[in-house]
Short mmCIF file of C-alpha atoms in Angstrom, two decimals:
data_model
loop_
_atom_site.label_atom_id
_atom_site.label_comp_id
_atom_site.label_asym_id
_atom_site.label_seq_id
_atom_site.Cartn_x
_atom_site.Cartn_y
_atom_site.Cartn_z
CA MET A 1 116.59 18.30 -88.73
CA ILE A 2 117.17 15.22 -86.62
CA HIS A 3 117.87 11.91 -88.34
CA SER A 4 118.81 8.88 -86.23
CA ARG A 5 120.83 6.00 -87.64
CA ALA A 6 117.68 3.87 -87.38
CA SER A 7 115.73 6.26 -89.58
CA ARG A 8 118.55 6.23 -92.11
CA ARG A 9 117.99 2.53 -92.60
CA ALA A 10 114.28 2.54 -92.12
CA PHE A 11 110.24 10.03 -103.49
CA ARG A 12 110.70 12.43 -107.42
CA LEU A 13 107.45 14.26 -105.26
CA LEU A 14 105.02 12.77 -104.92
CA VAL A 15 106.15 9.72 -106.56
CA PRO A 16 108.76 8.35 -104.13
CA ILE A 17 112.38 9.44 -104.32
CA LEU A 18 114.49 6.45 -105.39
CA LEU A 19 118.26 6.59 -104.98
CA THR A 20 121.12 4.14 -105.15
CA GLY A 21 124.92 3.97 -105.38
CA PRO A 22 127.82 5.98 -103.98
CA VAL A 23 128.13 9.70 -104.58
CA ALA A 24 131.28 11.32 -105.92
CA PRO A 25 132.77 13.96 -103.61
CA LEU A 26 131.71 17.52 -104.37
CA THR A 27 135.32 18.39 -105.06
CA ALA A 28 134.99 16.22 -108.18
CA PHE A 29 132.04 18.23 -109.44
CA ALA A 30 132.19 21.16 -111.84
CA ALA A 31 133.60 24.41 -110.51
CA THR A 32 130.68 26.86 -110.62
CA PRO A 33 127.72 26.69 -108.19
CA GLU A 34 125.35 26.29 -111.15
CA GLU A 35 127.29 23.37 -112.64
CA THR A 36 127.65 21.75 -109.23
CA GLY A 37 123.92 22.04 -108.53
CA LEU A 38 123.08 20.48 -111.89
CA LYS A 39 125.60 17.68 -111.34
CA ILE A 40 123.96 16.78 -108.01
CA ALA A 41 120.50 16.69 -109.62
CA VAL A 42 121.67 14.49 -112.50
CA GLU A 43 123.47 12.11 -110.12
CA ALA A 44 120.34 11.77 -107.97
CA ARG A 45 118.24 10.92 -111.03
CA GLU A 46 120.72 8.34 -112.28
CA ARG A 47 120.57 6.52 -108.97
CA GLY A 48 116.80 6.20 -109.24
CA THR A 49 116.73 4.51 -112.64
CA GLY A 50 116.17 0.81 -113.19
CA PHE A 51 113.32 0.06 -110.75
CA GLY A 52 110.92 -0.74 -113.61
CA SER A 53 107.65 -0.32 -111.76
CA PHE A 54 106.15 -0.47 -108.30
CA THR A 55 102.91 -0.32 -106.36
CA ALA A 56 102.38 1.02 -102.84
CA ARG A 57 99.76 2.21 -100.40
CA GLN A 58 99.57 5.67 -98.95
CA ALA A 59 97.82 6.96 -95.83
CA MET A 60 97.04 10.68 -96.14
CA VAL A 61 96.29 12.75 -93.04
CA LEU A 62 95.08 16.33 -93.52
CA ARG A 63 95.30 18.67 -90.51
CA ASN A 64 93.92 22.17 -90.23
CA LYS A 65 95.33 24.99 -88.11
CA GLN A 66 93.29 23.84 -85.10
CA GLY A 67 94.64 20.29 -85.36
CA GLN A 68 91.47 18.67 -86.64
CA GLU A 69 92.20 15.72 -88.92
CA SER A 70 90.70 13.93 -91.89
CA ARG A 71 92.16 10.69 -93.24
CA ARG A 72 92.31 9.09 -96.65
CA GLN A 73 93.65 5.86 -98.11
CA VAL A 74 95.33 5.87 -101.52
CA ARG A 75 96.75 3.23 -103.86
CA VAL A 76 99.75 4.22 -105.97
CA LYS A 77 101.10 2.71 -109.19
CA VAL A 78 104.25 3.88 -110.97
CA LEU A 79 105.76 2.81 -114.30
CA GLU A 80 109.29 3.82 -115.26
CA VAL A 81 109.57 5.28 -118.77
CA GLU A 82 112.95 5.23 -120.47
CA ASP A 83 114.19 8.65 -121.65
CA ASP A 84 111.11 10.49 -120.38
CA GLY A 85 109.17 11.12 -117.19
CA ASN A 86 107.46 8.25 -115.39
CA LYS A 87 103.76 7.42 -115.44
CA SER A 88 101.87 7.25 -112.18
CA MET A 89 98.35 6.80 -110.85
CA PHE A 90 96.86 7.66 -107.45
CA VAL A 91 93.52 6.02 -106.57
CA PHE A 92 91.49 6.95 -103.47
CA ASP A 93 89.89 4.02 -101.62
CA ASN A 94 88.58 5.82 -98.50
CA PRO A 95 86.60 7.66 -97.24
CA ARG A 96 83.41 7.02 -99.17
CA ASP A 97 83.01 10.59 -100.47
CA VAL A 98 86.29 10.38 -102.43
CA LYS A 99 86.33 6.64 -103.19
CA GLY A 100 87.19 6.00 -106.83
CA THR A 101 88.71 9.44 -107.44
CA ALA A 102 91.93 8.93 -109.37
CA LEU A 103 94.78 11.07 -110.68
CA LEU A 104 96.81 9.99 -113.71
CA VAL A 105 100.17 11.64 -114.41
CA HIS A 106 102.27 11.31 -117.56
CA ALA A 107 105.45 13.16 -116.62
CA HIS A 108 107.80 14.53 -119.26
CA ARG A 109 111.37 15.74 -119.13
CA ASN A 110 111.21 18.48 -121.74
CA GLU A 111 107.59 19.55 -121.85
CA ALA A 112 104.66 20.13 -119.54
CA ASP A 113 103.34 17.03 -117.77
CA ASP A 114 99.94 15.61 -118.68
CA GLN A 115 97.54 15.17 -115.74
CA TRP A 116 93.95 13.92 -115.64
CA LEU A 117 91.59 13.62 -112.68
CA TYR A 118 88.68 11.15 -112.69
CA LEU A 119 85.67 12.27 -110.63
CA PRO A 120 83.33 9.30 -110.06
CA ALA A 121 80.39 11.48 -108.98
CA LEU A 122 80.45 13.14 -112.41
CA LYS A 123 81.62 10.00 -114.23
CA ARG A 124 84.07 12.02 -116.27
CA VAL A 125 87.79 12.64 -116.69
CA LYS A 126 89.00 16.20 -116.20
CA ARG A 127 92.29 17.39 -117.64
CA ILE A 128 94.38 19.50 -115.25
CA SER A 129 95.65 22.49 -117.21
CA SER A 130 99.11 23.94 -116.67
CA SER A 131 97.60 27.10 -115.22
CA ASN A 132 95.77 25.09 -112.52
CA ARG A 133 98.66 22.93 -111.32
CA SER A 134 99.52 25.25 -108.45
CA GLY A 135 96.12 24.42 -106.94
CA SER A 136 95.58 22.03 -104.03
CA PHE A 137 95.40 18.32 -104.81
CA MET A 138 92.26 16.93 -103.18
CA GLY A 139 92.31 19.53 -100.40
CA SER A 140 95.84 18.61 -99.31
CA GLU A 141 98.88 20.87 -98.92
CA PHE A 142 100.38 19.18 -101.99
CA ALA A 143 99.75 21.01 -105.25
CA TYR A 144 99.06 19.17 -108.49
CA GLU A 145 102.56 20.09 -109.67
CA ASP A 146 103.95 18.35 -106.55
CA MET A 147 102.42 15.08 -107.75
CA SER A 148 105.01 14.72 -110.50
CA ALA A 149 108.66 13.90 -109.96
CA PRO A 150 110.90 16.98 -110.26
CA GLU A 151 112.48 16.30 -113.65
CA VAL A 152 116.03 17.65 -113.92
CA GLU A 153 115.35 19.55 -117.15
CA LYS A 154 112.53 21.57 -115.59
CA PHE A 155 114.81 23.54 -113.24
CA THR A 156 117.94 25.61 -113.14
CA TYR A 157 120.25 24.89 -110.21
CA ARG A 158 122.72 26.54 -107.87
CA TYR A 159 124.70 24.72 -105.20
CA LEU A 160 124.67 26.79 -102.01
CA ARG A 161 126.62 24.98 -99.30
CA ASP A 162 127.17 21.84 -97.23
CA GLU A 163 125.83 21.77 -93.68
CA PRO A 164 125.13 19.24 -90.90
CA CYS A 165 121.66 17.63 -90.85
CA GLY A 166 121.41 15.40 -87.81
CA ASP A 167 124.26 12.86 -87.95
CA LEU A 168 124.56 13.40 -91.71
CA THR A 169 126.09 16.08 -93.90
CA CYS A 170 123.73 17.57 -96.46
CA THR A 171 124.27 19.44 -99.68
CA VAL A 172 121.94 22.44 -99.97
CA THR A 173 120.87 23.37 -103.50
CA GLU A 174 118.56 26.02 -104.87
CA ARG A 175 116.46 25.12 -107.91
CA LEU A 176 114.24 27.43 -109.95
CA PRO A 177 111.36 26.09 -112.09
CA THR A 178 111.67 27.03 -115.75
CA ASP A 179 107.87 26.88 -116.21
CA ARG A 180 106.46 30.37 -115.76
CA LYS A 181 103.12 28.83 -114.75
CA SER A 182 104.67 27.10 -111.74
CA GLY A 183 103.31 28.21 -108.39
CA TYR A 184 106.88 28.39 -107.08
CA LEU A 185 109.59 30.95 -107.68
CA ARG A 186 112.28 28.72 -106.18
CA GLN A 187 112.91 25.68 -103.98
CA ILE A 188 115.73 24.88 -101.53
CA VAL A 189 116.64 21.18 -101.31
CA TRP A 190 118.62 19.33 -98.61
CA GLN A 191 120.16 15.97 -99.69
CA ASP A 192 122.65 13.88 -97.76
CA ARG A 193 126.06 13.59 -99.39
CA GLU A 194 126.33 9.83 -98.86
CA GLU A 195 123.19 8.69 -100.71
CA LEU A 196 121.64 11.93 -102.07
CA ARG A 197 118.38 11.17 -100.26
CA THR A 198 116.17 14.23 -99.98
CA TRP A 199 115.40 15.22 -96.37
CA LYS A 200 113.82 18.64 -96.75
CA ILE A 201 112.50 21.00 -99.42
CA GLU A 202 111.49 24.60 -98.82
CA TYR A 203 109.04 26.06 -101.36
CA TYR A 204 108.86 29.79 -102.08
CA ASP A 205 105.87 31.30 -103.88
CA ARG A 206 105.97 33.75 -106.79
CA LYS A 207 106.34 36.62 -104.31
CA ASP A 208 109.37 34.83 -102.85
CA GLU A 209 107.59 34.17 -99.55
CA HIS A 210 108.33 30.92 -97.75
CA LEU A 211 105.08 29.10 -98.57
CA LYS A 212 105.63 25.45 -97.59
CA THR A 213 108.19 22.99 -96.23
CA LEU A 214 108.33 19.28 -97.05
CA THR A 215 110.25 17.00 -94.67
CA LEU A 216 110.99 13.35 -95.40
CA GLY A 217 112.10 10.46 -93.18
CA GLY A 218 111.80 6.78 -92.42
CA TYR A 219 113.90 5.79 -95.41
CA GLN A 220 114.05 2.13 -96.41
CA GLN A 221 116.14 0.46 -99.08
CA PHE A 222 114.55 -1.87 -101.63
CA LEU A 223 116.18 -4.37 -103.98
CA ASP A 224 119.46 -3.49 -102.23
CA ARG A 225 119.54 -0.32 -104.35
CA PHE A 226 116.59 2.03 -104.07
CA TRP A 227 115.93 4.32 -101.12
CA GLN A 228 112.35 5.26 -100.35
CA ALA A 229 111.03 7.74 -97.78
CA GLY A 230 108.31 6.18 -95.62
CA GLU A 231 106.88 9.49 -94.44
CA MET A 232 106.45 12.90 -96.07
CA THR A 233 105.08 15.93 -94.22
CA MET A 234 104.09 19.10 -96.05
CA VAL A 235 103.47 22.18 -93.86
CA ASN A 236 101.86 25.34 -95.22
CA HIS A 237 103.35 28.27 -93.30
CA LEU A 238 100.72 30.75 -94.51
CA THR A 239 97.64 28.75 -93.48
CA GLY A 240 98.98 26.57 -90.66
CA LYS A 241 97.63 23.46 -92.38
CA SER A 242 99.64 20.29 -93.00
CA THR A 243 99.44 16.97 -94.83
CA VAL A 244 101.26 13.78 -93.81
CA LEU A 245 101.78 10.93 -96.28
CA THR A 246 102.80 7.52 -94.94
CA TRP A 247 103.94 4.97 -97.54
CA THR A 248 103.62 1.19 -97.02
CA ASP A 249 103.31 -2.13 -98.90
CA PHE A 250 105.88 -1.45 -101.61
CA GLU A 251 106.14 -4.04 -104.36
CA PHE A 252 108.77 -3.48 -107.05
CA ARG A 253 109.05 -4.79 -110.59
CA THR A 254 105.40 -5.66 -110.90
CA ASP A 255 103.56 -6.63 -114.09
CA LEU A 256 102.35 -3.08 -114.80
CA ASP A 257 102.50 -1.84 -118.39
CA GLU A 258 101.38 1.14 -120.50
CA ARG A 259 97.79 -0.12 -120.59
CA ASP A 260 97.50 0.51 -116.84
CA PHE A 261 98.14 4.23 -117.30
CA THR A 262 95.52 5.43 -119.78
CA LYS A 263 92.62 7.86 -119.42
CA THR A 264 90.24 4.94 -119.98
CA GLY A 265 92.02 3.07 -117.20
CA LEU A 266 91.18 5.89 -114.78
CA LYS A 267 87.52 4.92 -114.83
CA ARG A 268 88.41 1.30 -114.07
CA ALA A 269 90.80 2.18 -111.25
CA ARG A 270 88.29 1.23 -108.58
#
């Protein structure tokens, strides 16, 4: 991985990864690899708290193995929820055949997330069951389970090593989903020691084959605290397809509230 100093100044997935504050040295962490991995995850979450809410725009580019592209425009809204997972909504504006399609996510720390998809052609809201969350989200290389932030309680952890990543030093941690219905057996996460920003995640399927890799870059800092990746690229190594998400137009601490994240609100998202 190559990360210039410019890119260093330039999210939970897919909701952006928000981080702030200095990190304690790993020598101060608990002794075992499992305790160290958990400590890193908890520290990263603590740095992302306090943003309240935000809106953003997202350009989604889908590429097949031959390099052919299709493009979509998405609006994103996120509401921070104290002591539980955040609420988020993704609304498609373009192209015309997906306009008005919207995904609502109520994330939870200690139980399965709630997800609903509104399909304007059918004029109905469809609940995404836990058994279907390993499926592709709107034809992209992101699964439905990737559309929720990776809550700390939903994984077990093991710190593996430190290693260089560009001009940074990254901690490398393995995390295993506790949900048996997850499409992943394990994930390997690279985070820089200085800010605990996530730069890469490798996803392994239930057969322990390297299924996908997510790389992040173009980080910017907002409110002098929160780091946000401006670009996320998910590559599927089995199909050769990829999806690139480019985030723009962030606005933090907006006037969003619980009423903006209801199933009824999905139908009004247009």
